[in-house]
Short mmCIF file of C-alpha atoms and ligand atoms in Angstrom, two decimals:
data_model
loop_
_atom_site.label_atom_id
_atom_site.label_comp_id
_atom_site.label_asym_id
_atom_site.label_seq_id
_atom_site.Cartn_x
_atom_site.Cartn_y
_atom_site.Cartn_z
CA UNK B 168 138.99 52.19 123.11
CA UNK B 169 135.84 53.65 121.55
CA UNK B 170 134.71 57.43 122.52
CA UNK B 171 130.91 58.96 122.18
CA UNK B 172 132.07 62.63 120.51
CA UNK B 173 129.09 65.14 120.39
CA UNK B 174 128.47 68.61 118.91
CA UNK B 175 125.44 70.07 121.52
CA UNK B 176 123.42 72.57 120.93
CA UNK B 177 120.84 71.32 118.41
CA UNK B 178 117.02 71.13 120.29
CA UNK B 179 116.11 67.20 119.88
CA UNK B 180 113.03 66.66 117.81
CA UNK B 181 111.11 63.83 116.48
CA UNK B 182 110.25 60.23 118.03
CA UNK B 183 111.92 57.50 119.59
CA UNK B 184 111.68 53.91 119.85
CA UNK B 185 112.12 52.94 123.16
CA UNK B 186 113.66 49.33 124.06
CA UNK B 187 112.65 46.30 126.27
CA UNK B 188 113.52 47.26 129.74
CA UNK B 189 117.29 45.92 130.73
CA UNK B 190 116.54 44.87 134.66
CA UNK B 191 113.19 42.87 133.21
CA UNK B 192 115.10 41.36 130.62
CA UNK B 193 118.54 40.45 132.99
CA UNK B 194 115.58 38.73 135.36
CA UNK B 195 113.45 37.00 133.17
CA UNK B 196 116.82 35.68 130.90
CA UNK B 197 117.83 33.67 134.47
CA UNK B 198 113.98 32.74 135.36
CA UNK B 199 114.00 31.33 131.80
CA UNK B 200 116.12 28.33 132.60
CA UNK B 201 114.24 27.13 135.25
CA UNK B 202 112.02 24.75 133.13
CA UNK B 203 112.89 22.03 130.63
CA UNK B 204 111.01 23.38 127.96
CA UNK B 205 111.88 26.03 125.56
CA UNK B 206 110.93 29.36 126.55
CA UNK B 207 110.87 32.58 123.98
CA UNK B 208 111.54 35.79 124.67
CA UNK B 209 111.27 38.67 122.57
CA UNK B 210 111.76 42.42 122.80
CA UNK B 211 114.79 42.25 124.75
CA UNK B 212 117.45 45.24 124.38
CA UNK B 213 120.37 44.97 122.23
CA UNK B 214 123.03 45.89 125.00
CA UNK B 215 125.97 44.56 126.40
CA UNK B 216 124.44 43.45 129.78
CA UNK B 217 121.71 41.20 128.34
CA UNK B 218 124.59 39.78 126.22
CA UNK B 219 126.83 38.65 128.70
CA UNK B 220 124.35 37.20 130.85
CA UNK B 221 122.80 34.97 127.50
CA UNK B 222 126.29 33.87 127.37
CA UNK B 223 126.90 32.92 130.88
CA UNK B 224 123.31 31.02 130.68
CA UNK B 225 125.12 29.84 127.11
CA UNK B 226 128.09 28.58 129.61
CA UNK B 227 126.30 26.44 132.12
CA UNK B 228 124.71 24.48 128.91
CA UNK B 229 121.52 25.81 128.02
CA UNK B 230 120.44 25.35 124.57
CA UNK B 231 119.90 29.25 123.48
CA UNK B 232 119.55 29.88 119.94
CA UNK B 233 118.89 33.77 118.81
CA UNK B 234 116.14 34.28 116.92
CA UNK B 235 116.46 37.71 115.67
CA UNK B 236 118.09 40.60 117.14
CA UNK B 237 115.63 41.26 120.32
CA UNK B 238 114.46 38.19 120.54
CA UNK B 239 116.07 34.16 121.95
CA UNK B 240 115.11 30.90 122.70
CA UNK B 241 116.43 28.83 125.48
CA UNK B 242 116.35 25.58 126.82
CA UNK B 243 117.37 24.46 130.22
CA UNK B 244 116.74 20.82 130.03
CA UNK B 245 120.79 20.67 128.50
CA UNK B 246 122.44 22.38 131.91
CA UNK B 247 125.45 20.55 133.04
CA UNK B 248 126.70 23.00 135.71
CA UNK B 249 125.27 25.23 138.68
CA UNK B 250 128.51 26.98 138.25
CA UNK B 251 128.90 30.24 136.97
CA UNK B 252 132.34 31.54 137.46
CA UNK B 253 133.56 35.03 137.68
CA UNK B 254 134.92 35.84 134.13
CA UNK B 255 131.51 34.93 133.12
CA UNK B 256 129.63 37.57 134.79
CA UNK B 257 132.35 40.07 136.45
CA UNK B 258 131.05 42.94 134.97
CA UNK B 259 127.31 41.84 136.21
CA UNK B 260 125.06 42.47 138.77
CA UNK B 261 122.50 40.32 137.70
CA UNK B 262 124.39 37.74 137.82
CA UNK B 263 122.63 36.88 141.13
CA UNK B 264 119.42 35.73 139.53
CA UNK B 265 121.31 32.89 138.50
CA UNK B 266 121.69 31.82 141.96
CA UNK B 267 117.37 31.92 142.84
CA UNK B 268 116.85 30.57 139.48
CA UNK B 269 119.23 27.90 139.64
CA UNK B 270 118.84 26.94 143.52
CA UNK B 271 114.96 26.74 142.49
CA UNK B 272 115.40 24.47 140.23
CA UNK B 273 118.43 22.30 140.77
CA UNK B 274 118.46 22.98 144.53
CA UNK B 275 122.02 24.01 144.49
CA UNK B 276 123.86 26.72 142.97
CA UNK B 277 127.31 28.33 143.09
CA UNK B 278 127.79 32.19 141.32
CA UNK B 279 130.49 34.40 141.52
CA UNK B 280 129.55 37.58 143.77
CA UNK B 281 128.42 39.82 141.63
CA UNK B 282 130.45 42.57 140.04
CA UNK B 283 128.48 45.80 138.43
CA UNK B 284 128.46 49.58 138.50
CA UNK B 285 130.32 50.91 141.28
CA UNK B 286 127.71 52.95 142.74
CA UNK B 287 127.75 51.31 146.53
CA UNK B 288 128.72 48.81 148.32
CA UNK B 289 125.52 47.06 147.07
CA UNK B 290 125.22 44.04 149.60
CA UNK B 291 123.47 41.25 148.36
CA UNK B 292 122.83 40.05 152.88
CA UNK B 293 118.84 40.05 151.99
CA UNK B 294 119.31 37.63 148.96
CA UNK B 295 121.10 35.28 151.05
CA UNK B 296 118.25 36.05 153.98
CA UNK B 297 115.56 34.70 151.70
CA UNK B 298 117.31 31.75 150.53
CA UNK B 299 118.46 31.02 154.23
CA UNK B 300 114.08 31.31 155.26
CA UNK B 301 113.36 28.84 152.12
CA UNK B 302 115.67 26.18 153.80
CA UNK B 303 118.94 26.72 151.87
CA UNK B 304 122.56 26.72 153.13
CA UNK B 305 124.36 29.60 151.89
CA UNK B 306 128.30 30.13 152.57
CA UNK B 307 130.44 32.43 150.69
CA UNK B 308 133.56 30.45 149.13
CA UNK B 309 135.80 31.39 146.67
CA UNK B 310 134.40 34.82 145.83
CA UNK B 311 131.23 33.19 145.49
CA UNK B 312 128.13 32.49 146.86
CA UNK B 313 127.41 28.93 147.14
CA UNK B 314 123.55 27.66 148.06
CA UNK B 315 122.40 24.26 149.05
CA UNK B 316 119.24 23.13 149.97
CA UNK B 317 119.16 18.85 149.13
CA UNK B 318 116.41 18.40 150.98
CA UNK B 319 114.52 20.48 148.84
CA UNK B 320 113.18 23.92 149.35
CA UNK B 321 110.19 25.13 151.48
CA UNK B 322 107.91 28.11 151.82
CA UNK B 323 108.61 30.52 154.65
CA UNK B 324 107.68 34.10 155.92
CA UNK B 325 109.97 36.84 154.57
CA UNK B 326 110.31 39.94 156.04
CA UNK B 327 113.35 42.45 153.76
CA UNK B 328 114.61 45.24 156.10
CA UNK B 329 114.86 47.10 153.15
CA UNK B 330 113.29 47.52 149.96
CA UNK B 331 115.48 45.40 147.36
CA UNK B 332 114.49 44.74 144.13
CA UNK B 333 117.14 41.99 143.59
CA UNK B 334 116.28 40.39 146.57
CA UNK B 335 112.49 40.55 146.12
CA UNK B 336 112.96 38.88 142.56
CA UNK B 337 115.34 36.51 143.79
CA UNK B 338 113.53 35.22 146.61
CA UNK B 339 110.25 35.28 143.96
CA UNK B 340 112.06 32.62 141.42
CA UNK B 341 113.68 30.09 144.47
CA UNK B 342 110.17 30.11 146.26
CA UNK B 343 108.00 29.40 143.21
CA UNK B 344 109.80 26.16 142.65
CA UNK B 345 109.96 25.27 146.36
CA UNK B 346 106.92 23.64 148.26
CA UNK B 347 104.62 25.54 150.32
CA UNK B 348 103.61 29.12 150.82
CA UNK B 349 105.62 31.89 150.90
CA UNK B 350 104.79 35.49 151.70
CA UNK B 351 107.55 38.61 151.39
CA UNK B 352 106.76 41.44 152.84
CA UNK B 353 108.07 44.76 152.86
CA UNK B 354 108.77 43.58 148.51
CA UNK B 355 109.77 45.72 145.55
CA UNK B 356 107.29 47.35 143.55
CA UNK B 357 108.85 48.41 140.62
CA UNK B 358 107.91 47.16 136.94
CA UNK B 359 109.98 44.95 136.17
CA UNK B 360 109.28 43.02 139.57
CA UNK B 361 105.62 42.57 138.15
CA UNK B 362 107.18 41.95 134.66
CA UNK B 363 109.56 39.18 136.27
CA UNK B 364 106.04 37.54 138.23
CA UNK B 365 103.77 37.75 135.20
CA UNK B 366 106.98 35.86 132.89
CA UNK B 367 107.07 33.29 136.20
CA UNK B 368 103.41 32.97 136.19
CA UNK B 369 103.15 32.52 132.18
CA UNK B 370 105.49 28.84 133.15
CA UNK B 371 103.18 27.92 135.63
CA UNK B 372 104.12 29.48 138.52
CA UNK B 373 101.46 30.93 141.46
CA UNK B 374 102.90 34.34 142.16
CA UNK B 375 100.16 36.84 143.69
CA UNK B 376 100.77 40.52 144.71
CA UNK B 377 103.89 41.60 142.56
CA UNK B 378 103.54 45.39 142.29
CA UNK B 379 102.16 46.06 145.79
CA UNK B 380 104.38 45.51 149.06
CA UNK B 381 103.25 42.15 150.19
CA UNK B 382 104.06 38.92 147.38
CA UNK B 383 102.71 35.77 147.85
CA UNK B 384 103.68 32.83 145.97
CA UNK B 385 102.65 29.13 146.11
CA UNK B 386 105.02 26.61 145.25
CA UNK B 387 104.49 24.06 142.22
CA UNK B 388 106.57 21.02 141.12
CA UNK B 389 107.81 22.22 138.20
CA UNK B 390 107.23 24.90 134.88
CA UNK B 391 106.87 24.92 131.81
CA UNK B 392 107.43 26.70 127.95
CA UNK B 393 106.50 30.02 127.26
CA UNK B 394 106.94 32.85 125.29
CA UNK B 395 107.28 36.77 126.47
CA UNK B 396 107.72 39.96 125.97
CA UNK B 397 109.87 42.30 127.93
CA UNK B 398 107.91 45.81 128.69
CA UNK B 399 109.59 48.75 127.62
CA UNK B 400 112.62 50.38 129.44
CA UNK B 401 111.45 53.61 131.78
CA UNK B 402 114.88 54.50 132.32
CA UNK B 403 115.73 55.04 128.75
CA UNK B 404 112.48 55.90 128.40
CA UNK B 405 113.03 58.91 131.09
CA UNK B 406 116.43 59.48 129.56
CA UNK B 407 115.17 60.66 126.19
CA UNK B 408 112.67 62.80 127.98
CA UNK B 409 115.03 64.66 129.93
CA UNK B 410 117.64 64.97 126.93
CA UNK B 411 113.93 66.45 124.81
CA UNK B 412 113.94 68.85 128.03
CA UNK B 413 117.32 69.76 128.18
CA UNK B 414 117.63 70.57 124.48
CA UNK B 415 114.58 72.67 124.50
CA UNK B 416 113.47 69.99 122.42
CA UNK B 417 109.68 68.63 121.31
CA UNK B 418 110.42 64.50 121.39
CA UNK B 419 107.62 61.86 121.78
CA UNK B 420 108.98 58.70 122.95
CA UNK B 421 107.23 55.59 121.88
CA UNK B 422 106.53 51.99 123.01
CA UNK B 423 106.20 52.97 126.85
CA UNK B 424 103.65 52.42 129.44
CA UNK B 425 103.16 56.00 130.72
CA UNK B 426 102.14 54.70 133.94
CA UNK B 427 105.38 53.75 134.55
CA UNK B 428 106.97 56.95 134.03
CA UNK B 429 104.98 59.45 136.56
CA UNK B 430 107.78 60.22 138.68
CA UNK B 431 109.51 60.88 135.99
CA UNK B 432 106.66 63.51 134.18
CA UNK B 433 105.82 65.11 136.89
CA UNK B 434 109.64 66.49 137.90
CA UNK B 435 109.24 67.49 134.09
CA UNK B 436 106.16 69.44 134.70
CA UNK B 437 107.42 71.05 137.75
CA UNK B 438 110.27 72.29 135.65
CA UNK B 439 108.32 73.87 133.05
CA UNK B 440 108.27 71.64 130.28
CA UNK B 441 104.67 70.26 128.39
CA UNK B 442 103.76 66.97 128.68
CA UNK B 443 101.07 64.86 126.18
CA UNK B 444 100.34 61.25 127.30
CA UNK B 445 98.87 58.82 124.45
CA UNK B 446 98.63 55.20 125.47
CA UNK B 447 102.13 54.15 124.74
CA UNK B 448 103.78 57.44 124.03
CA UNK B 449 104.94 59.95 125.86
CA UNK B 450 105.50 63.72 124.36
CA UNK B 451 107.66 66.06 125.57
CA UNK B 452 108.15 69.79 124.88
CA UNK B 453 110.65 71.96 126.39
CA UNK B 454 110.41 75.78 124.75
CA UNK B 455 111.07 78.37 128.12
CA UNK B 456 113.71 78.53 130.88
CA UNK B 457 113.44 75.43 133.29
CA UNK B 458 112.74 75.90 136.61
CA UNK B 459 114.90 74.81 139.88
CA UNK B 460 113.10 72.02 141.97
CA UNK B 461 113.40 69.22 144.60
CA UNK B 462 114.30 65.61 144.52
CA UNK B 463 114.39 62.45 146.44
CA UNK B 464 115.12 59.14 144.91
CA UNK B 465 113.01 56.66 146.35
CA UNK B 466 112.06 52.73 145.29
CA UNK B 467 108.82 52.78 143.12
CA UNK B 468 106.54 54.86 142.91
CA UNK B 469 109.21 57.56 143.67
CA UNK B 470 111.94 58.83 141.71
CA UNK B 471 114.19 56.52 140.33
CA UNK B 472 117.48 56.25 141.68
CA UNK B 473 118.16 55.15 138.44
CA UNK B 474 117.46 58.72 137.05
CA UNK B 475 119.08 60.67 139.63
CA UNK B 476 122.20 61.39 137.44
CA UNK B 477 120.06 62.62 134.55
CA UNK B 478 117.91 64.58 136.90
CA UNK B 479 121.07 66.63 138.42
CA UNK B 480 122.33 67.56 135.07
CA UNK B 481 119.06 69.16 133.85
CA UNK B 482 118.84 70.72 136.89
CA UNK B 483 121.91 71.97 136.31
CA UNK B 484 120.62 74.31 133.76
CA UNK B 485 117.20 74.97 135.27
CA UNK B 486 116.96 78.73 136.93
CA UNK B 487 117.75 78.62 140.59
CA UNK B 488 119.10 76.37 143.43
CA UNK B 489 117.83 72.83 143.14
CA UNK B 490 118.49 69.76 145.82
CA UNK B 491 118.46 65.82 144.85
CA UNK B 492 118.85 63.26 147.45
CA UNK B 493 120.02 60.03 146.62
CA UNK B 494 118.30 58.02 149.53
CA UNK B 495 118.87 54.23 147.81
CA UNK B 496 122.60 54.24 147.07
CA UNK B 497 125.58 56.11 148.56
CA UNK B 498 128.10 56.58 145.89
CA UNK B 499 125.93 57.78 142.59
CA UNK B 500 127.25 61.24 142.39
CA UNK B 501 130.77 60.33 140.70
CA UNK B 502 129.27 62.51 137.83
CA UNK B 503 129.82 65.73 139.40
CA UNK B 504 133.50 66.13 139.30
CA UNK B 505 133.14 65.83 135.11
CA UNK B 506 130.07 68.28 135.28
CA UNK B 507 132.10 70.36 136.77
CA UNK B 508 134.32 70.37 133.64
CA UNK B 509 131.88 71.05 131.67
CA UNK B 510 130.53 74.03 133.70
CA UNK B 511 128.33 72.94 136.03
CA UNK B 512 127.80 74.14 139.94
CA UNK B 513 126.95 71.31 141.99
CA UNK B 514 128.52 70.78 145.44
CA UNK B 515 127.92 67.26 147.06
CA UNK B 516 126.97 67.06 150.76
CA UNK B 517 126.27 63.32 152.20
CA UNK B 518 123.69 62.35 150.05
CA UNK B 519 122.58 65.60 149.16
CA UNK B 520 123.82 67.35 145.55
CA UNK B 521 123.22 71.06 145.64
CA UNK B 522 122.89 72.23 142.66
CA UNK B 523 123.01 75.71 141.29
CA UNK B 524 121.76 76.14 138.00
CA UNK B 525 124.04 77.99 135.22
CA UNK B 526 122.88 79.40 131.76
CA UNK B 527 124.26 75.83 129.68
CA UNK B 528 127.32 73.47 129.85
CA UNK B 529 130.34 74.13 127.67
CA UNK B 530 131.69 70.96 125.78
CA UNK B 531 135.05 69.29 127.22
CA UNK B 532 136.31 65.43 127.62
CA UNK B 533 134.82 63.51 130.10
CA UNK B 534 135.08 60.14 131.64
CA UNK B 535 132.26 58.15 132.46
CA UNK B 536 132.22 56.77 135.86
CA UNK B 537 128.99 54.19 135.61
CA UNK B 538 125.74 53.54 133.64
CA UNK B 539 123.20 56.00 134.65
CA UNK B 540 126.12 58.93 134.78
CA UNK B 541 127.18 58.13 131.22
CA UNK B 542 123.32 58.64 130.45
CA UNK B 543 123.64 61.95 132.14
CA UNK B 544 126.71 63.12 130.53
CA UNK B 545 125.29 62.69 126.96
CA UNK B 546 122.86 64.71 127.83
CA UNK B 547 124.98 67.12 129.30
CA UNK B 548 127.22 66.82 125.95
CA UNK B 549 124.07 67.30 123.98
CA UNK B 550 122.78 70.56 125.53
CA UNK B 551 126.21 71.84 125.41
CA UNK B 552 127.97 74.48 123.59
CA UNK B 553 130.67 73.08 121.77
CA UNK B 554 132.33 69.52 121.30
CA UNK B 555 132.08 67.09 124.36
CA UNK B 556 133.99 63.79 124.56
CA UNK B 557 132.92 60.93 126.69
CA UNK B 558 135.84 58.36 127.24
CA UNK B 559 134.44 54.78 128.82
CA UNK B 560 131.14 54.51 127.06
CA UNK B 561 131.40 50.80 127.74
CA UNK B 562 129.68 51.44 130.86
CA UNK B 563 126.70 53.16 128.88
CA UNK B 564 126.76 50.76 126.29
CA UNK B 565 125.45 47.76 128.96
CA UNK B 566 122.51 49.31 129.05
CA UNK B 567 121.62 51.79 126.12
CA UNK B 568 120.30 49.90 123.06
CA UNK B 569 122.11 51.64 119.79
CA UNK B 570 122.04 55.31 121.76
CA UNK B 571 124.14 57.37 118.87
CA UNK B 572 121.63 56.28 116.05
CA UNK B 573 118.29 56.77 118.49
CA UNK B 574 119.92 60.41 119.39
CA UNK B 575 120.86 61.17 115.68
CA UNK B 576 117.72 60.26 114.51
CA UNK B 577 116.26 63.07 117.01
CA UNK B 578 118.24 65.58 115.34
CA UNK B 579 121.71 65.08 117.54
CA UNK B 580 125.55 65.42 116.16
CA UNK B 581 127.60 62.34 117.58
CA UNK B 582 129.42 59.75 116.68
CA UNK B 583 130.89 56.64 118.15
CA UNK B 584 134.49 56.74 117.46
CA UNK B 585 137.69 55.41 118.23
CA UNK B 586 140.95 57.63 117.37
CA UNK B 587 141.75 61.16 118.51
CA UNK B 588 141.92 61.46 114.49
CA UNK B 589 138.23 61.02 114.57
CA UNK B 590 137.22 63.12 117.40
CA UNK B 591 139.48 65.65 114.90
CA UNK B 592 137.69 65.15 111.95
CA UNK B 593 134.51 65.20 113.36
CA UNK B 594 135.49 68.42 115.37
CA UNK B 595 136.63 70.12 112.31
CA UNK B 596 133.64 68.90 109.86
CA UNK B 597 131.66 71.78 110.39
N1 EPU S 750 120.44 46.15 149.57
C1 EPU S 750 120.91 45.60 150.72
N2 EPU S 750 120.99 44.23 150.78
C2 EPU S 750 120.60 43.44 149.75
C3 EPU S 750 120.12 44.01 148.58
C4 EPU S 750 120.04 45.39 148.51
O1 EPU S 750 121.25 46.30 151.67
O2 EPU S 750 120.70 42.21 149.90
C5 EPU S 750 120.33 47.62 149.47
C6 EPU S 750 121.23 48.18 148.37
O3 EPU S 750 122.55 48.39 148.80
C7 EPU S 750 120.50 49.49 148.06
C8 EPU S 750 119.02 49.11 148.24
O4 EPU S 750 119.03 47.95 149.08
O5 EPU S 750 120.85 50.46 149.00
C9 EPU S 750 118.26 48.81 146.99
O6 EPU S 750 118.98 47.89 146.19
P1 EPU S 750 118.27 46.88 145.19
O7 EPU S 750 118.48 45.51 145.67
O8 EPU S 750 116.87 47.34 144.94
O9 EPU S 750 119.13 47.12 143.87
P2 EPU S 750 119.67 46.01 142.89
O10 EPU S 750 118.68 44.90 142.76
O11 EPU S 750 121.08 45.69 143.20
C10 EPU S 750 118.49 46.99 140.80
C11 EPU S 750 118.93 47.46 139.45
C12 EPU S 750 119.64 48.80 139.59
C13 EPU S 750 118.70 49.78 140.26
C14 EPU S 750 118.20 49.23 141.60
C15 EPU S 750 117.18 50.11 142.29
C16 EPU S 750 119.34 45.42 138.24
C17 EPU S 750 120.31 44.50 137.64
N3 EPU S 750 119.82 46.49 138.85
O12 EPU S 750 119.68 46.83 141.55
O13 EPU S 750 119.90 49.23 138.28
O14 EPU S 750 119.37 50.99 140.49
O15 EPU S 750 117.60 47.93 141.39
O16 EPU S 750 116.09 50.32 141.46
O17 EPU S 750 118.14 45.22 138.15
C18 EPU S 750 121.01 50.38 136.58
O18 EPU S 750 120.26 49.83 135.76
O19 EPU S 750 121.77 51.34 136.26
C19 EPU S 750 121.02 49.93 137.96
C20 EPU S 750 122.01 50.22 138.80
#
């Protein structure tokens, strides 16, 4: 079992490279099979999730040959199976895209319901809606979902209850390879929902509307090659910010499309810090005492529910009371209980955190419960005073392309390691 050990208390400084964005990459990777010819795509992020999920595609019997690092080739035309089983994908959530992007093109599909962070019940009813409108059978057997639709697929009028950004994606890839018009409404707007149409558009598909609430897409026959390029990742993106901003730190984080990170910037310009936008960079400079504030995590363009852990912990150690609502999920405050170890004053009420900012965190072991809350407890550990230790960093590791060497490179003291020995040594190395 490998830990994350860090010494806080040095202010970050310097600039970052930030990585292709994980919930692009997890969507395209799926979309990619859905033609015969060989599609590239590069600036993907090294992390465990994208892994997995090239492996499952790896599993059905697409041809996937890695070209460098960040960057594959696959090619669907050698799939022998629509089934994707559960030890393939148990740790995934986007392991449903397999199901749209397999049902589009094969017209039937069978994947394992999808595992993932714990952070709600996370229902995938809206999914199964839009396959249901497009003419599909769905029925849940064996622990997984299993969608038919032999006479072929057609376009329909989609209205999601609630804003999903799985569903809206899903729904995209089935319907572009089905015949007719289809229309969602009430769709996801985040990035990687445009990144995932303009990828499905580059094959050939007619997908109009992706960013705004209304997507429209006309069926074709079939698509074809292309290559791509995964925009960069806002969340890590926002994560280095806020670690720049709790370190009293000065870090510009590069490869980014600014536009993408407002919610972000302006919670960090309510707090205090100073913010310099260049067209892919983003600088960030913390010097005086942050200031308390109020949050609401909302689908795009609001705050990220996706930064709501990091968000809590620098509020942590802003001056006064601060609130953050987690409106999208309702069990993303599992961080709280190891903040608390570490000195923080947050008391959770429904889906309200109430947070009472103290003068820093002290270092101490703690556990990391998902993702996003590993995210936040590095930064935590990196503001500290003292040593923290984060047990479970597999969970950060899915999505966090090499985080100890991007953090060290800013100035930061931690090391991946895997023996109470080690968290010794490095303890004592000072
Ligand atoms: N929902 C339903 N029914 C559905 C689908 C969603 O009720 O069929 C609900 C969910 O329970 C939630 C809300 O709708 O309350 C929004 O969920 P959404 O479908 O947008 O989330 P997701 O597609 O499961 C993706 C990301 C998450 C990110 C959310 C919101 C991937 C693989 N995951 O999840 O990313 O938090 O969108 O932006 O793209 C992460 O990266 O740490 C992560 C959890």
């Amino acid at each position: 079992m490998y830990q994350y050990v860090i010494r806080g208390g040095n202010p970050l400084a310097g600039e970052v490279n930030i990585s292709g964005a994980k919930n692009a990459a997890l969507a395209i990777l799926a979309a990619a099979i859905m033609t015969d010819d060989t599609v590239v795509i590069d600036n993907l992020p090294n992390v465990s999730d994208v892994n997995v999920l090239i492996d499952s595609i790896e599993g059905i019997g697409a041809t996937v040959k890695h070209i460098d690092n960040h960057t594959v080739s696959i090619c669907g035309a050698t799939i022998s199976s629509v089934v994707v089983d559960y030890d393939a994908i148990k740790k995934m959530r986007a392991s449903y895209y397999l199901l749209g992007a397999l049902l589009g093109k094969f017209r039937k599909a069978k994947v394992a319901l999808p595992g993932g962070c714990t952070i709600g019940a996370r229902p995938i009813d809206l999914h199964i809606k839009g396959f249901r409108a497009l003419g599909a059978t769905v029925n849940i057997a064996d622990g997984c979902v299993v969608a038919q639709a032999a006479g072929g697929l057609s376009g329909s009028h989609i209205y999601l209850d609630k804003v999903s950004v799985g569903a809206t994606i899903n729904i995209m890839m089935a319907a572009a390879l089905s015949g007719g018009k289809t229309i969602i409404e009430n769709a996801a707007k985040e990035p990687h929902v445009v990144d995932v149409a303009n990828f499905l558009n580059s094959m050939g598909a007619r997908i109009r509307g992706a960013g705004t609430d209304v997507v429209r897409i006309i069926g074709v026959e079939k698509l074809h090659g292309s290559e791509y390029s995964v925009i960069p990742d806002q969340i890590e993106a926002g994560t280095y910010m806020f670690a720049a901003a709790a370190t009293k730190g000065d870090v510009t984080v590069k490869n980014v499309i600014p536009k993408h990170l407002e919610a972000t910037t302006a919670k960090l310009l309510e707090m205090g810090c100073e913010i310099h936008e260049f067209d892919d960079a983003v600088r960030v400079v913390s010097k005086g005492n942050l200031t308390h504030t109020q949050v609401t995590t909302l689908p795009y363009p609001g705050f990220p529910t996706d930064m709501q852990p990091q968000m809590a912990v620098l509020l942590g150690i802003a001056q006064g009371v601060s609130t953050v609502t987690e409106s999208i999920f309702e069990n993303r405050f599992k961080y709280v209980g190891e903040l608390a170890r570490m000195g923080g004053n947050i008391k959770v009420e429904g889906n309200i955190a109430i947070i009472t900012g103290v003068d820093g965190y002290q270092g101490a072991r703690v556990c990391v419960p998902d993702l996003r809350a590993g995210a936040a407890l590095v930064i935590a550990g990196l503001s500290a005073d003292g040593i923290t230790v984060l047990d479970d960093i597999q969970y950060i590791q899915r999505g966090y392309e090499d985080i100890v060497e991007k953090f060290k490179s800013l100035g930061a003291e931690m090391e991946l390691v895997c023996s109470d020995e080690e968290i010794r040594a490095f303890a004592e190395a000072k």
